[in-house]
Each structure stands twice: as structure tokens, then as C-alpha cells.
Coordinates of C-alpha atoms and ligand atoms in Angstrom, one line a residue:
M1 CA -27.9 -4.3 -17.7
T2 CA -24.9 -3.1 -15.8
T3 CA -21.6 -4.6 -16.6
V4 CA -18.6 -4.7 -14.3
T5 CA -15.4 -3.8 -16.1
S6 CA -12.3 -5.8 -15.5
A7 CA -10.7 -2.7 -13.9
E8 CA -13.6 -2.6 -11.4
R9 CA -13.5 -6.3 -10.8
A10 CA -9.9 -6.1 -9.9
L11 CA -10.7 -3.9 -7.0
L12 CA -13.5 -6.1 -5.6
P13 CA -13.2 -8.3 -2.6
T14 CA -14.3 -11.9 -2.6
D15 CA -17.9 -12.7 -1.5
E16 CA -16.6 -14.9 1.3
P17 CA -13.7 -13.9 3.6
L18 CA -10.4 -15.4 2.5
A19 CA -9.2 -18.1 4.9
L20 CA -6.4 -20.7 5.3
L21 CA -7.7 -22.4 8.5
S22 CA -11.2 -23.5 9.3
A23 CA -12.7 -22.7 12.8
A24 CA -11.5 -26.2 13.9
G25 CA -8.0 -25.4 12.7
E26 CA -8.0 -27.6 9.6
L27 CA -6.4 -26.5 6.3
V28 CA -9.1 -25.0 4.1
A29 CA -9.5 -26.9 0.8
D30 CA -8.0 -25.0 -2.2
P31 CA -7.0 -21.8 -0.2
A32 CA -6.5 -18.8 -2.4
L33 CA -3.5 -17.7 -0.3
P34 CA 0.0 -19.2 0.3
M35 CA 0.4 -20.7 3.7
P36 CA 3.0 -18.9 5.8
A37 CA 6.1 -20.9 6.7
D38 CA 6.1 -23.1 9.8
E39 CA 8.4 -20.8 11.8
V40 CA 6.1 -17.9 11.0
L41 CA 3.1 -19.8 12.3
L42 CA 5.0 -20.8 15.5
D43 CA 6.0 -17.1 15.9
L44 CA 2.4 -16.0 15.5
H45 CA 1.2 -18.5 18.0
R46 CA 3.8 -17.4 20.6
K47 CA 3.0 -13.7 20.1
M48 CA -0.8 -14.4 20.3
V49 CA -0.3 -16.2 23.6
L50 CA 1.8 -13.3 25.0
G51 CA -0.8 -10.8 23.6
R52 CA -3.7 -12.6 25.2
R53 CA -2.0 -12.8 28.6
F54 CA -1.0 -9.1 28.4
D55 CA -4.7 -8.2 27.6
A56 CA -6.0 -10.2 30.6
Q57 CA -3.4 -8.5 32.8
A58 CA -4.4 -5.1 31.6
T59 CA -8.0 -5.9 32.2
A60 CA -7.1 -7.0 35.8
L61 CA -5.3 -3.7 36.3
T62 CA -8.5 -1.7 35.7
K63 CA -10.1 -3.6 38.5
Q64 CA -7.3 -2.7 40.8
G65 CA -7.5 0.9 39.9
R66 CA -4.0 0.8 38.3
L67 CA -5.4 1.6 34.8
A68 CA -8.0 4.2 34.2
V69 CA -9.5 2.4 31.2
Y70 CA -8.7 -0.5 29.0
P71 CA -10.3 -1.5 25.7
S72 CA -9.7 -5.3 25.4
S73 CA -8.9 -6.9 22.1
R74 CA -9.4 -10.5 23.3
G75 CA -10.6 -12.5 20.3
Q76 CA -9.0 -10.1 17.9
E77 CA -5.4 -11.5 18.3
A78 CA -5.2 -12.8 14.8
C79 CA -5.6 -9.2 13.5
E80 CA -3.4 -7.6 16.1
V81 CA -0.6 -10.1 15.8
G82 CA -1.0 -11.3 12.2
A83 CA -0.9 -7.9 10.7
V84 CA 2.0 -6.5 12.8
A85 CA 4.1 -9.7 12.1
A86 CA 3.8 -9.0 8.4
L87 CA 5.6 -5.6 8.7
E88 CA 9.3 -5.0 8.5
E89 CA 11.2 -2.8 11.0
R90 CA 11.3 0.1 8.5
D91 CA 7.5 0.2 8.2
W92 CA 5.1 2.3 10.3
L93 CA 2.1 1.3 12.4
F94 CA -0.8 3.6 13.3
P95 CA -2.9 2.0 16.0
T96 CA -6.1 2.9 17.9
Y97 CA -6.9 2.7 21.6
R98 CA -8.0 -1.0 21.0
D99 CA -4.6 -2.0 19.7
S100 CA -2.3 -2.3 22.7
V101 CA -1.6 -6.0 21.8
A102 CA -0.4 -4.8 18.3
L103 CA 2.0 -2.4 20.1
V104 CA 3.6 -5.0 22.3
T105 CA 3.8 -7.3 19.3
R106 CA 5.7 -4.6 17.6
G107 CA 8.2 -4.5 20.5
V108 CA 6.9 -1.4 22.4
D109 CA 7.6 -1.8 26.1
P110 CA 4.4 -3.2 27.7
V111 CA 4.5 -0.7 30.6
E112 CA 5.1 2.2 28.3
T113 CA 2.2 0.9 26.1
L114 CA -0.2 1.3 29.0
T115 CA 1.0 4.7 30.3
L116 CA -1.6 6.7 28.3
L117 CA -4.4 4.5 29.4
Q118 CA -3.1 4.7 33.0
G119 CA -4.2 8.3 33.1
G120 CA -0.8 10.1 32.8
W121 CA -0.9 13.1 30.5
H122 CA 1.9 11.9 28.2
L123 CA 2.2 9.3 25.6
G124 CA 4.4 6.6 27.2
Y125 CA 6.5 5.6 24.3
D126 CA 8.8 7.2 21.7
P127 CA 6.9 6.9 18.3
Y128 CA 10.2 6.8 16.4
E129 CA 11.8 4.0 18.3
H130 CA 9.6 1.3 16.8
R131 CA 7.9 3.4 14.2
V132 CA 4.5 3.3 16.0
G133 CA 2.3 6.4 15.9
P134 CA 0.4 7.4 19.0
Q135 CA -2.7 5.3 19.9
C136 CA -5.5 7.5 18.6
T137 CA -8.7 7.9 20.6
P138 CA -10.5 10.2 18.1
L139 CA -11.8 7.7 15.6
A140 CA -10.0 7.6 12.2
T141 CA -7.6 10.4 12.7
N142 CA -4.8 7.9 12.4
T143 CA -5.9 7.0 8.8
L144 CA -4.8 10.5 7.7
H145 CA -1.5 10.3 9.7
A146 CA -0.8 6.9 8.0
V147 CA -1.4 8.3 4.5
G148 CA 0.7 11.4 5.1
V149 CA 3.6 9.4 6.5
A150 CA 3.4 6.8 3.7
H151 CA 3.3 9.5 1.0
A152 CA 6.2 11.4 2.7
A153 CA 8.3 8.2 2.8
R154 CA 8.0 7.9 -1.0
F155 CA 9.0 11.6 -1.4
K156 CA 12.1 10.8 0.7
G157 CA 12.9 7.8 -1.5
E158 CA 12.3 5.3 1.4
D159 CA 10.6 2.0 0.7
S160 CA 8.7 1.9 4.0
V161 CA 5.0 1.3 4.1
A162 CA 2.3 2.3 6.7
L163 CA -0.3 0.0 8.3
V164 CA -3.2 1.7 9.8
L165 CA -5.6 -0.2 12.1
L166 CA -9.2 1.0 12.4
G167 CA -12.6 -0.4 13.6
D168 CA -15.8 -0.8 11.7
G169 CA -17.2 2.3 13.3
A170 CA -14.3 4.3 12.2
T171 CA -15.1 3.6 8.5
S172 CA -18.2 5.8 9.0
E173 CA -16.0 8.8 9.8
G174 CA -15.2 11.4 7.1
D175 CA -11.4 11.1 7.9
T176 CA -11.4 7.5 6.6
H177 CA -12.9 8.6 3.3
E178 CA -10.5 11.5 2.9
A179 CA -7.6 9.2 3.7
L180 CA -8.8 6.5 1.2
N181 CA -9.3 9.1 -1.5
F182 CA -5.8 10.6 -1.2
A183 CA -4.2 7.2 -0.7
G184 CA -5.8 6.2 -4.1
V185 CA -4.9 9.4 -5.9
W186 CA -1.3 9.4 -4.6
Q187 CA -0.9 5.6 -4.8
A188 CA 0.5 5.9 -1.3
P189 CA 2.1 2.8 0.2
V190 CA -0.5 2.4 3.0
I191 CA -2.6 -0.6 4.1
F192 CA -5.9 0.1 5.9
L193 CA -6.8 -2.9 8.1
V194 CA -10.4 -2.6 9.3
Q195 CA -11.0 -4.9 12.3
N196 CA -14.7 -5.4 11.9
N197 CA -15.6 -6.7 15.3
G198 CA -19.4 -6.2 14.8
Y199 CA -20.0 -3.2 17.0
A200 CA -19.1 0.5 17.4
I201 CA -19.6 0.4 21.2
S202 CA -23.3 -0.6 21.2
V203 CA -24.1 0.2 17.5
P204 CA -24.2 -3.0 15.4
M205 CA -22.8 -3.1 11.8
S206 CA -26.4 -3.3 10.4
K207 CA -27.1 0.2 11.7
Q208 CA -24.1 1.9 10.1
N209 CA -23.3 0.3 6.8
A210 CA -25.3 -0.3 3.6
A211 CA -22.5 -1.6 1.4
P212 CA -22.2 -5.4 0.8
S213 CA -19.0 -5.3 2.9
L214 CA -16.7 -2.7 4.5
A215 CA -14.1 -3.9 2.0
H216 CA -16.3 -2.5 -0.8
K217 CA -15.6 1.0 0.5
G218 CA -12.2 1.0 -1.2
I219 CA -13.7 0.6 -4.7
G220 CA -15.0 4.2 -5.1
Y221 CA -11.5 5.5 -4.3
G222 CA -9.7 3.1 -6.7
V223 CA -8.3 1.2 -3.8
P224 CA -8.2 -2.6 -4.1
S225 CA -10.0 -4.4 -1.4
V226 CA -9.7 -7.7 0.4
L227 CA -12.1 -9.5 2.7
V228 CA -10.4 -11.9 5.2
D229 CA -11.4 -14.1 8.1
G230 CA -10.1 -12.0 11.0
N231 CA -9.9 -15.0 13.3
D232 CA -7.5 -16.8 11.1
P233 CA -4.0 -15.6 12.0
A234 CA -2.4 -17.4 9.0
A235 CA -4.8 -15.7 6.5
V236 CA -4.5 -12.3 8.1
Y237 CA -0.7 -12.6 8.0
A238 CA -0.8 -13.7 4.3
V239 CA -3.1 -10.9 3.1
V240 CA -1.3 -8.2 5.0
R241 CA 2.1 -9.5 3.8
D242 CA 0.8 -9.4 0.2
A243 CA -0.5 -5.9 0.6
V244 CA 2.8 -4.8 2.2
R245 CA 4.8 -6.2 -0.7
A246 CA 2.5 -4.6 -3.3
A247 CA 2.8 -1.2 -1.6
R248 CA 6.5 -1.5 -1.2
E249 CA 6.9 -2.2 -4.9
G250 CA 4.9 0.8 -5.9
G251 CA 1.5 -0.9 -6.2
G252 CA -0.3 1.6 -4.0
P253 CA -2.8 1.1 -1.1
T254 CA -5.0 -1.8 -0.1
L255 CA -8.1 -1.8 2.1
I256 CA -8.5 -5.0 4.1
E257 CA -11.6 -5.9 6.0
A258 CA -11.0 -8.6 8.7
R259 CA -14.1 -10.1 10.1
T260 CA -13.7 -10.7 13.8
Y261 CA -15.4 -10.2 17.1
R262 CA -14.8 -8.4 20.3
I263 CA -15.3 -10.9 23.1
E264 CA -15.1 -8.4 26.0
A265 CA -17.2 -5.3 26.4
H266 CA -16.1 -2.1 24.5
T267 CA -14.0 -1.1 27.6
N268 CA -14.1 -2.0 31.3
A269 CA -16.7 0.9 31.6
D270 CA -19.2 -0.7 29.2
D271 CA -21.9 -3.3 29.9
A272 CA -22.1 -5.3 26.6
N273 CA -25.0 -7.4 28.0
R274 CA -27.3 -4.5 27.3
Y275 CA -26.9 -4.7 23.6
R276 CA -25.8 -8.2 22.6
D277 CA -26.9 -11.7 23.2
P278 CA -24.7 -14.1 25.2
S279 CA -25.3 -16.7 22.5
E280 CA -23.6 -14.5 20.0
V281 CA -20.5 -14.4 22.2
A282 CA -20.6 -18.1 22.7
Y283 CA -20.7 -18.6 18.9
W284 CA -17.5 -16.5 18.5
L285 CA -15.8 -18.2 21.5
G286 CA -16.1 -21.3 19.3
R287 CA -14.1 -19.5 16.6
D288 CA -11.2 -18.5 18.8
P289 CA -8.1 -17.5 16.8
L290 CA -5.7 -18.9 19.3
D291 CA -7.5 -22.3 19.6
R292 CA -7.5 -22.4 15.8
I293 CA -3.7 -22.0 15.3
E294 CA -3.0 -24.3 18.2
A295 CA -5.1 -27.1 16.7
Y296 CA -3.4 -26.6 13.3
L297 CA 0.1 -26.6 14.8
R298 CA -0.7 -29.7 16.9
S299 CA -2.1 -31.6 13.9
R300 CA 1.1 -30.9 12.0
G301 CA 3.2 -32.0 15.0
L302 CA 4.8 -28.5 15.3
L303 CA 3.4 -27.9 18.7
D304 CA 3.2 -30.1 21.8
D305 CA 2.5 -29.6 25.5
T306 CA 6.2 -29.0 26.3
R307 CA 6.5 -26.1 23.8
R308 CA 3.1 -24.8 24.8
D309 CA 4.0 -24.8 28.5
A310 CA 7.2 -22.9 27.7
V311 CA 5.2 -20.2 25.8
L312 CA 2.7 -20.0 28.7
A313 CA 5.6 -19.6 31.2
E314 CA 7.0 -16.8 29.1
A315 CA 3.6 -15.2 29.0
E316 CA 3.4 -15.3 32.9
A317 CA 6.8 -13.7 33.2
F318 CA 5.6 -11.0 30.7
A319 CA 2.5 -10.3 32.8
S320 CA 4.5 -10.2 35.9
K321 CA 6.8 -7.5 34.3
V322 CA 3.6 -5.5 33.4
R323 CA 2.3 -5.8 37.0
D324 CA 5.6 -4.6 38.6
G325 CA 5.8 -1.7 36.2
M326 CA 2.2 -0.6 36.7
N327 CA 2.4 -0.9 40.5
A328 CA 4.8 2.0 40.6
E329 CA 3.0 5.1 41.7
V330 CA 2.4 7.7 38.9
A331 CA 4.0 11.0 39.6
A332 CA 1.2 13.2 38.2
D333 CA 0.7 16.9 39.0
P334 CA -3.0 17.8 38.4
A335 CA -1.8 21.3 37.5
D336 CA -0.2 19.8 34.4
L337 CA -3.8 19.6 32.9
F338 CA -3.5 23.3 32.3
R339 CA 0.1 23.6 31.3
H340 CA 1.3 23.4 27.7
V341 CA -2.2 23.9 26.3
Y342 CA -1.7 27.4 25.0
A343 CA 1.5 29.6 25.1
E344 CA -0.7 32.1 26.9
P345 CA -3.5 30.5 29.0
T346 CA -7.0 31.8 28.4
P347 CA -8.8 33.6 31.2
A348 CA -11.2 30.6 31.4
L349 CA -8.3 28.1 31.8
R350 CA -6.6 30.3 34.4
E351 CA -9.9 30.4 36.4
Q352 CA -10.3 26.6 36.2
A353 CA -6.6 26.0 37.2
A354 CA -7.1 28.3 40.2
Q355 CA -10.4 26.5 41.1
L356 CA -8.6 23.1 41.0
A357 CA -5.7 24.4 43.1
E358 CA -8.2 25.6 45.7
E359 CA -10.0 22.3 45.8
L360 CA -6.8 20.4 46.2
R361 CA -5.4 22.7 49.0
Ligands
TPP401 C1 -14.4 11.2 16.3 C2 -15.0 10.4 17.4 N1 -16.3 10.3 17.5 C3 -16.8 9.5 18.5 C4 -16.0 8.9 19.4 C5 -16.6 8.0 20.5 N2 -16.3 6.6 20.3 C6 -15.2 6.0 20.9 S1 -15.1 4.4 20.5 C7 -16.4 4.5 19.5 C8 -16.8 3.3 18.6 C9 -15.7 2.9 17.7 O1 -16.0 1.7 17.1 P1 -15.1 1.0 16.1 O2 -14.5 1.9 15.1 O3 -15.8 -0.2 15.5 O4 -13.9 0.4 16.9 P2 -13.9 -0.6 18.2 O5 -14.0 0.2 19.4 O6 -15.0 -1.6 17.9 O7 -12.5 -1.3 18.1 C10 -17.0 5.8 19.5 C11 -18.1 6.2 18.7 C12 -14.6 9.1 19.2 N3 -13.7 8.5 20.0 N4 -14.1 9.8 18.2

């Protein structure tokens, strides 16, 4: 008979995702987490409304040819907003291509957020201004950046922590395992938040993971693991806040799996109808994180139509700012593709540059 030691048990996630609010927005009976303060919940609601409007605007910009590509995070706002709201200014965020809403929640200018996805060659924002790493497109490279920065912060005597966002598919990458290993060994102040949205493009979870949950992947590295309802903004905020506090106080890393769902296709270039059933999407639309927090706030008398309309008006103004900024023409020189790659361009690159120049003549 195998026995689980208390040290092993301390690293294990719960069988069911932690939650504070039911899908209908009711307080869960005997929640294992402290409910965030009312003003935190109102702030989460406002930022989720802004985030969703920003996301819809970015999707519309792909249709107008103003954005080259956009990976929507509609339906994942509880993770994008809840996790970022739990950080302090001195902390670091390491996002992926999916996490533009996390960036604007952090305070990065919305137009600068989209510059990379617009097709310019340069990252649009200064990573130091808001302590936000570049949005990574290669899966899981940001996990290593986060561990490195978190570890370095401790060397420098700072008490900042790093939050890294990754998808379920990214947990299958070697980088994630190397990052978890050294986070555990060094007790680095880093939080891994896996947004398990069910699919890595068209590959469902069942085809890429044999563990009971993705949260279980921390155990082998000595990293405590938490499973949370990723469509419950209050619960995501509470577990990330806890993990941030623990990391800041020298308690080391945490791996959090947030169970959520991507409502839109992988990107505007993907047809999700080819690999998932519309009834599945309908099920998740009934678990919408924004509806959930609205229902709860209304039931508590903290939100009414007047306040909601004011937030919606602010979101419209935000979207309008994004449209204006993105309607400006991009000053891109195609020859830039070949500049700054190597100090001395290779013969192959020189040949390609000449070919492009000829075609554009
Ligand atoms: C190292 C690497 N391999 C493959 C890809 C191609 N790719 C882009 S997105 C993606 C799926 C990622 O799924 P997941 O980590 O679950 O994140 P999601 O897109 O669902 O947010 C893949 C395989 C990549 N970007 N980087």
C-alpha cells in the first residue's frame, strides 16, 4: 500500500477547483478562501468590463486589416484580470500572446499593447515601465524568464515576485519543467498561473496530459499546487494574492491551474468549429466570469444599472482610444526585416534582402 506523507500532501491541489462564487454568482457554501473586499470586487468588475471591450475591439481590428493577428481571451477575464490585480507595482508579469487583457489591466497603454500583433517589428511597450516582460509567442519561454527575474530580485534584496501566465499546452513544453525545477530548488518568488482553457489550438487536454490535473505537475518539483475555478474572478484573485504573499515572505513558488475556457477560436486565423462542438461553447457561455461577478455584486446591492452604465461608457471611450491609435498608419520599412539580425549579414540574408528590394521596386 502506498502512503502519502504529510510533506507530499501539503503540495497537492484539491480534487475540485477552489471557488468563492457559483456559476450563478452565489456565494459558495463554506468556501476555503477569504472573500476579497467589496472595493476589490468592484475594481475587478470594472477591469473585466474594460478588458472584454478591449478584446472585442482588437478582434474587430483584425477584420479591418489593422491588426495582423489577435488571440482573443474572451471568457478568460477572471484569470487575466484577477491574477494581475493581485500584484503590487513592484512585481513582474510575464505574459503570452493570449494575455493582452492582462497587459492593459496592468496599465500598459492599449495601443502599445497591440503594436506587436499589428505586425510592426518592435515590441510596442517599455518592459520596465510597468514591469511587464515581452508577450512571448514561443510557448513557455516566459516561464524561464520569470524564474530568472524572480531569483535575481532576491539576490538584489528586493521583495518583488514574478507572475508568469501560460496555457495548458505550454505545460507540455520542456521549458516549463526546467522552470518549475529551478523555481523549486531556488525557492524563487514566482507564481505559475496555467490558464487551462481546454485546448492547445486544436489539441484537447485529453490528448496531452495523463496527470489527474495540471496542478499536479508541481509536486515532482516540490512546488505547492492549487486548482482554482478560472471563471471565478474572486477565487482567482484570492489564490494568486495568497501565492504572492507567500512568495514575498520567502515561501517560494506556487503552481496554480485555473480551469477556464476560450470562447473564441485560437486566433482570428483559426476555425474552432473543426475541432469542438458548439454545445461545449454554449455550456461555457453559461459560466461567463463577467456575468458571475455582476450577479454577485447586484445581489449584494454593490452594483446597479447606473454604476454598470458608467463602466460601460468608460469601456466605450477606451475602445475608441484603441481605434484612433490603431487607425494611424504604421511606418514600416520592409528592409528592417533584415537589419539588426546579425552584426554581419549572412550571404543568404543579403540575397533575400536584395530579392525583396527588387520585388518592391
Ligand atoms: C515552442 C512552440 N511550439 C509550438 C508553437 C505553436 N503554437 C502556438 S500556440 C500553440 C498552442 C498553445 O496552447 P496553450 O499553451 O494551451 O495556450 P492557449 O493558446 O490555449 O492560450 C502552439 C502549439 C509555439 N508557438 N511555440
